[in-house]
């Protein structure tokens, strides 16, 4: 009987300690943002390899863009590029607007011009998708 009472007290104490740790972690650990807004964010916008272990990269630090060269032993600032301007998306600018068709362009393009079967339509669609999905 004493052993059962001892095991119960140990389990109750363990549950209290684990609960207290969980509460403190939720209270003080999760309330902080992952990245402090006062610190500038650093991200690699694009990079190009020049050799096996060297290359150049465009790095965005806050609103600044830097062109840096990197190698096996060092990283060097090459130049500062123009500031990053993040424009809010405007409604309707992502749509592909076809060029106006005149009788001359319609006759020169063939009978499939502008239809789903036209190769030019598919090329224009692929170009538009590539423009929208390229990393900036």
CSV table of C-alpha atoms in Angstrom, one decimal:
chain,number,residue,atom,x,y,z
A,1,UNK,CA,0.0,0.0,0.0
A,2,UNK,CA,2.8,2.4,0.8
A,3,UNK,CA,4.5,1.6,-2.5
A,4,UNK,CA,1.3,2.4,-4.4
A,5,UNK,CA,1.0,5.7,-2.6
A,6,UNK,CA,4.6,6.5,-3.4
A,7,UNK,CA,4.2,5.7,-7.1
A,8,UNK,CA,1.1,7.9,-7.2
A,9,UNK,CA,2.9,10.9,-5.6
A,10,UNK,CA,5.9,10.5,-7.9
A,11,UNK,CA,3.5,10.4,-11.0
A,12,UNK,CA,1.6,13.4,-9.7
A,13,UNK,CA,4.8,15.3,-9.1
A,14,UNK,CA,6.1,14.4,-12.6
A,15,UNK,CA,2.9,15.5,-14.1
A,16,UNK,CA,3.1,18.9,-12.3
A,17,UNK,CA,6.7,19.5,-13.4
A,18,UNK,CA,5.9,18.5,-17.1
A,19,UNK,CA,2.8,20.7,-17.0
A,20,UNK,CA,4.7,23.7,-15.6
A,21,UNK,CA,7.4,23.3,-18.2
A,22,UNK,CA,4.8,23.1,-21.0
A,23,UNK,CA,3.0,26.1,-19.7
A,24,UNK,CA,6.2,28.2,-19.4
A,25,UNK,CA,7.3,27.2,-22.9
A,26,UNK,CA,3.9,28.1,-24.4
A,27,UNK,CA,3.7,31.4,-22.4
A,28,UNK,CA,7.2,32.7,-23.0
A,29,UNK,CA,8.6,30.7,-26.0
A,30,UNK,CA,5.8,30.9,-28.5
A,31,UNK,CA,4.8,34.6,-27.9
A,32,UNK,CA,8.0,35.9,-29.5
A,33,UNK,CA,8.0,36.3,-33.3
A,34,UNK,CA,10.4,34.0,-35.1
A,35,UNK,CA,12.3,36.9,-36.7
A,36,UNK,CA,12.6,40.2,-34.9
A,37,UNK,CA,11.2,43.0,-37.1
A,38,UNK,CA,13.9,45.3,-36.2
A,39,UNK,CA,16.6,43.1,-37.7
A,40,UNK,CA,16.9,43.2,-41.5
A,41,UNK,CA,16.1,39.9,-43.3
A,42,UNK,CA,18.9,38.4,-45.3
A,43,UNK,CA,18.1,36.2,-48.3
A,44,UNK,CA,19.9,35.1,-51.4
A,45,UNK,CA,17.9,36.4,-54.4
A,46,UNK,CA,20.0,34.7,-57.1
A,47,UNK,CA,23.4,33.2,-57.6
A,48,UNK,CA,25.6,32.2,-60.5
A,49,UNK,CA,28.5,29.7,-60.3
A,50,UNK,CA,31.7,30.9,-62.0
A,51,UNK,CA,33.8,27.9,-61.1
A,52,UNK,CA,33.8,24.8,-58.9
A,53,UNK,CA,33.9,26.8,-55.6
A,54,UNK,CA,33.4,30.4,-56.7
A,55,UNK,CA,30.6,32.5,-58.0
A,56,UNK,CA,28.6,35.6,-57.5
A,57,UNK,CA,25.3,36.2,-55.7
A,58,UNK,CA,22.7,38.9,-55.3
A,59,UNK,CA,21.8,39.2,-51.6
A,60,UNK,CA,18.9,41.2,-50.3
A,61,UNK,CA,19.5,42.7,-46.9
A,62,UNK,CA,16.4,44.6,-45.7
A,63,UNK,CA,15.6,46.9,-48.7
A,64,UNK,CA,19.2,46.8,-50.0
A,65,UNK,CA,20.5,44.5,-52.8
A,66,UNK,CA,24.2,43.6,-52.8
A,67,UNK,CA,26.3,41.8,-55.4
A,68,UNK,CA,28.8,39.7,-53.6
A,69,UNK,CA,31.5,37.4,-55.0
A,70,UNK,CA,32.2,34.2,-53.0
A,71,UNK,CA,35.0,31.7,-53.1
A,72,UNK,CA,36.4,28.9,-51.0
A,73,UNK,CA,38.2,31.3,-48.6
A,74,UNK,CA,36.2,34.6,-48.6
A,75,UNK,CA,33.2,36.6,-49.5
A,76,UNK,CA,33.7,40.0,-51.0
A,77,UNK,CA,31.2,42.9,-51.7
A,78,UNK,CA,31.4,43.7,-55.4
A,79,UNK,CA,28.8,46.5,-55.6
A,80,UNK,CA,25.5,47.7,-54.2
A,81,UNK,CA,22.6,47.4,-56.6
A,82,UNK,CA,19.4,49.5,-56.6
A,83,UNK,CA,17.1,49.1,-53.6
A,84,UNK,CA,14.5,46.4,-53.5
A,85,UNK,CA,11.1,47.8,-54.2
A,86,UNK,CA,8.3,45.5,-53.3
A,87,UNK,CA,5.2,46.7,-54.9
A,88,UNK,CA,1.8,45.5,-53.7
A,89,UNK,CA,0.1,43.4,-56.4
A,90,UNK,CA,-2.5,45.3,-58.4
A,91,UNK,CA,-5.7,43.6,-59.6
A,92,UNK,CA,-5.7,42.6,-63.2
A,93,UNK,CA,-2.0,43.1,-64.0
A,94,UNK,CA,-1.1,39.4,-64.1
A,95,UNK,CA,-3.5,38.7,-67.0
A,96,UNK,CA,-2.0,38.1,-70.4
A,97,UNK,CA,-3.4,40.7,-72.8
A,98,UNK,CA,-3.3,39.5,-76.4
A,99,UNK,CA,-2.2,41.9,-79.1
A,100,UNK,CA,-5.0,43.4,-81.2
A,101,UNK,CA,-5.5,41.4,-84.4
A,102,UNK,CA,-5.6,43.2,-87.7
A,103,UNK,CA,-6.6,41.5,-90.9
A,104,UNK,CA,-2.9,41.5,-92.0
A,105,UNK,CA,-1.6,39.7,-88.9
A,106,UNK,CA,-4.5,37.2,-88.9
A,107,UNK,CA,-3.9,36.3,-92.5
A,108,UNK,CA,-0.1,36.0,-91.9
A,109,UNK,CA,-0.5,33.8,-88.8
A,110,UNK,CA,-2.7,31.3,-90.5
A,111,UNK,CA,-6.2,29.9,-89.9
A,112,UNK,CA,-5.3,28.7,-86.3
A,113,UNK,CA,-4.1,32.1,-85.0
A,114,UNK,CA,-5.5,32.9,-81.6
A,115,UNK,CA,-7.1,29.4,-81.1
A,116,UNK,CA,-6.1,26.8,-78.6
A,117,UNK,CA,-4.6,24.7,-81.4
A,118,UNK,CA,-2.2,27.5,-82.4
A,119,UNK,CA,1.5,26.9,-81.5
A,120,UNK,CA,2.0,30.7,-81.0
A,121,UNK,CA,-0.8,30.6,-78.3
A,122,UNK,CA,1.0,27.8,-76.5
A,123,UNK,CA,4.4,29.6,-76.7
A,124,UNK,CA,2.9,32.8,-75.4
A,125,UNK,CA,1.3,30.8,-72.5
A,126,UNK,CA,4.6,29.1,-71.6
A,127,UNK,CA,6.4,32.5,-71.7
A,128,UNK,CA,3.8,34.1,-69.4
A,129,UNK,CA,4.0,31.2,-66.9
A,130,UNK,CA,7.8,31.3,-66.9
A,131,UNK,CA,7.7,35.1,-66.2
A,132,UNK,CA,5.3,34.5,-63.3
A,133,UNK,CA,7.3,31.7,-61.8
A,134,UNK,CA,10.9,32.9,-62.1
A,135,UNK,CA,12.7,33.7,-58.9
A,136,UNK,CA,13.2,37.4,-58.2
